[in-house]
Amino acid sequence: MHVENEVIFRDAAAKALLDPQLRANFRRAMDGLISKRLAQFPDPRDLQDLRDLSTAIRSRSLLNLPELLEQFEAKATENGIQVHWAETCEEANELILGILRSKGARTLVKGKSMVSEEMHLNDFLERHGIEALESDLGEYIIQLDGETPSHIIMPAIHKNKDQIARQFSQKIKDAKYTEDVDELTAMARKVLRQKFLEADAGLSGVNFAVAETGTLCLVENEGNGRMSTHVPPLHIAVMGLEKVVARLEEVAPLYAILTRSATGQAVSTYFNLITAPRGAGEMDGPQEVHLVILDNGRSRIYADPQLRATLRCIRCGACMNHCPVYTRVGGHAYEAVYPGPIGKILTPQMEGVGVRHDLIHGSSLCGACAEVCPVEIPIPEILVRLRREATHEDAGSNVAGKGTGRTAIEDWTWRIWALVLKRPALYRVAIWFATRFGKALPAGAPLIRNWTRSRTKPVPAHRSLQERMRAEGGRHD
Amino acid sequence: MNSHFEAFKTRAEAVSAEVHRFTGKEEALAFILAFLKEAGVSDAPECGAVWSAGPFLEGARSEELRAKVPGLTFEVTREGSAAAKVGISQMDWAIAGTGTLVQDATGVEKRLVSTLPPIHVALIGADRILEDMGGVLERLRPDQLNYISFITGPSRTADIERVLTIGVHGPGRLIIVVVDAFEEVTA
């Protein structure tokens, strides 16, 4: 069955292409990120060694995922972290609301977390009377305008400083207009510092969870991540269930390749290993640390040996920075929490391949993403697999929404195709018409124009191969 | 002499940290006193300094310092740290390859003084500088420590047009004080 109400990436992308400011903002930012990453990997052999190691660590972690999650939960619980499981985003949101309400919390200050974006946590909490404020500078900027992140690492990269200057002068109380980036940053710092001190709770994401020690690892540059974890009296962390690794030693190479691939930094400014809430007799620091582990389709992805590679992702964003499509249309055109190549394989698997088959097809399969991926996720291969899943209902497949991306036109086209190919006489008639009149078919005709929108119309030969063979005879030299 | 110092200094300075090296505790203390004075630390509002005292300071020395520097306190609270100009703390290890400081920050006061004030002064023994992260993870085990901080340079962001901006939420200046004869005075 075909799913209605699909989001059309092609139209959104076409619209984005007409915005020269947007294209300039992305082009400049992505060029910078590409060269910074390259500078971190002067020796391609060293890079490949580190990729091999990181891929092996992530693959092995996923191979033992259920056991590692159990081990992690036991250890974290022993350390005093309260672990919660959520199958859906709704469940995760309710869990967090419950934790906040049990402590009488009215305000939540947030470090950067893509999982919380996936849950649309801010909207949910606002609807229930709790203020959720983003503290990462980029996230703060987009929250002021009610936007979503356009990049998983640099959420406000679609805006330039003039746009941010105008926005701050309008939306921050007593703010003067300035295009000086240091001054803009200082304004945000001032507003957010006050909020940090007043907030009842802090929320953070998790980059890696270590099973053997029950530790949460948090990578960040601004200091807001660590503030979210120890300035307010309550700390809630959220993570996808794929984030766990077995041993602490495995974190070092993953961290090294994450920051290099993401922002071209050898290390981030801060790297925090959080194992327990405040100790007995301490006056500050979180009294309770809660961890919400979200599934949201991940265990379904995990169940498929090929698609499981999707879960190796460490969210560095390198695939976006190098994608010829993403760098031209920007992140918002995808209308998805995770944009770019990783989003093209992750979003359809979470929301259904039929609903988001526009994303699966929004790729030239050039392979740049797989070439830079620090954990070697074969994104083009997975895209091809998902293209098949969107139109077929294979018995062994576990893919969300399989077969629902097939349109009635597509269905009828293949039926007619099969009908013609099964009958040689009919086939010859069809080919006779195509060779004689195919040229006359206008490029703007319905169906044909889907192809000719960005390509020249293919013109059939004057005579079919069969006709020529009959007329000219076969040569066997 | 620690062979890793030069590499550490180069890497730390590359990420905008300021590195100073002293042969002994007295020289280091004299530098910190002069620095606090120069930074304008006083008992006026928003001008204080918070020191999360480690083994580097014996009780008697902290009394002496407090007398010399009005506005300096060793009682670290969240509010006090937020209002302070300078935070001072002792680090446990450093990583030469990346210019990183590492601290067992189980005591939350250590996190507060290194995060909330606009200037962070970090003390570290020269013989505590290791080659890489692996060496640190062998020595600091999170199963025994509630919180471990890795700090590389001052707080930074590039969220606006990828323009590097120092001092977003955390400190805008990180002053690293490396002391050669560190162990003998703390033993």
Tab-separated table of N, CA and C in Angstrom, chain A residues 9-24 26-27 324-333 453-454:
chain	number	residue	atom	x	y	z
A	9	PHE	N	11.478	15.701	-0.453
A	9	PHE	CA	12.821	16.265	-0.338
A	9	PHE	C	13.190	17.023	-1.610
A	10	ARG	N	12.781	16.460	-2.765
A	10	ARG	CA	13.154	17.067	-4.029
A	10	ARG	C	12.656	18.516	-4.119
A	11	ASP	N	11.415	18.761	-3.714
A	11	ASP	CA	10.858	20.111	-3.786
A	11	ASP	C	11.541	21.058	-2.796
A	12	ALA	N	11.747	20.534	-1.562
A	12	ALA	CA	12.399	21.362	-0.550
A	12	ALA	C	13.826	21.693	-0.981
A	13	ALA	N	14.492	20.712	-1.591
A	13	ALA	CA	15.865	20.923	-2.046
A	13	ALA	C	15.892	21.948	-3.189
A	14	ALA	N	14.920	21.843	-4.099
A	14	ALA	CA	14.868	22.783	-5.224
A	14	ALA	C	14.681	24.203	-4.701
A	15	LYS	N	13.858	24.342	-3.669
A	15	LYS	CA	13.626	25.658	-3.074
A	15	LYS	C	14.910	26.182	-2.415
A	16	ALA	N	15.579	25.300	-1.692
A	16	ALA	CA	16.815	25.709	-1.007
A	16	ALA	C	17.876	26.160	-2.008
A	17	LEU	N	17.904	25.512	-3.163
A	17	LEU	CA	18.915	25.851	-4.171
A	17	LEU	C	18.752	27.280	-4.689
A	18	LEU	N	17.538	27.828	-4.553
A	18	LEU	CA	17.272	29.182	-5.044
A	18	LEU	C	17.678	30.262	-4.036
A	19	ASP	N	18.170	29.828	-2.856
A	19	ASP	CA	18.537	30.790	-1.817
A	19	ASP	C	20.064	30.961	-1.810
A	20	PRO	N	20.577	32.016	-2.465
A	20	PRO	CA	22.035	32.154	-2.599
A	20	PRO	C	22.728	32.344	-1.241
A	21	GLN	N	22.052	33.024	-0.302
A	21	GLN	CA	22.655	33.244	1.018
A	21	GLN	C	22.877	31.913	1.740
A	22	LEU	N	21.851	31.076	1.679
A	22	LEU	CA	21.926	29.764	2.325
A	22	LEU	C	23.059	28.938	1.719
A	23	ARG	N	23.119	28.948	0.400
A	23	ARG	CA	24.162	28.165	-0.274
A	23	ARG	C	25.542	28.675	0.094
A	24	ALA	N	25.684	30.002	0.176
A	24	ALA	CA	26.994	30.574	0.524
A	24	ALA	C	27.371	30.200	1.954
A	26	PHE	N	26.482	27.598	3.719
A	26	PHE	CA	26.876	26.190	3.812
A	26	PHE	C	28.205	25.925	3.121
A	27	ARG	N	28.348	26.484	1.927
A	27	ARG	CA	29.573	26.227	1.161
A	27	ARG	C	30.798	26.619	1.970
A	324	PRO	N	27.879	16.174	-1.604
A	324	PRO	CA	27.593	17.207	-2.605
A	324	PRO	C	26.133	17.663	-2.591
A	325	VAL	N	25.246	16.827	-2.104
A	325	VAL	CA	23.841	17.227	-2.012
A	325	VAL	C	23.638	18.124	-0.780
A	326	TYR	N	24.079	17.621	0.385
A	326	TYR	CA	23.899	18.381	1.625
A	326	TYR	C	24.527	19.770	1.541
A	327	THR	N	25.759	19.847	1.023
A	327	THR	CA	26.461	21.132	1.014
A	327	THR	C	25.777	22.157	0.106
A	328	ARG	N	24.902	21.688	-0.787
A	328	ARG	CA	24.190	22.626	-1.657
A	328	ARG	C	22.795	22.984	-1.158
A	329	VAL	N	22.141	22.049	-0.503
A	329	VAL	CA	20.752	22.325	-0.105
A	329	VAL	C	20.621	22.614	1.393
A	330	GLY	N	21.659	22.286	2.181
A	330	GLY	CA	21.587	22.539	3.610
A	330	GLY	C	20.743	21.502	4.329
A	331	GLY	N	20.708	21.626	5.652
A	331	GLY	CA	20.092	20.580	6.458
A	331	GLY	C	18.574	20.600	6.523
A	332	HIS	N	17.972	21.803	6.389
A	332	HIS	CA	16.524	21.885	6.602
A	332	HIS	C	15.708	21.231	5.498
A	333	ALA	N	16.304	21.151	4.280
A	333	ALA	CA	15.567	20.583	3.150
A	333	ALA	C	15.172	19.125	3.410
A	453	ARG	N	13.005	16.766	-16.213
A	453	ARG	CA	13.146	17.973	-15.388
A	453	ARG	C	14.615	18.390	-15.298
A	454	SER	N	15.498	17.433	-15.151
A	454	SER	CA	16.912	17.779	-15.009
A	454	SER	C	17.798	16.968	-15.955
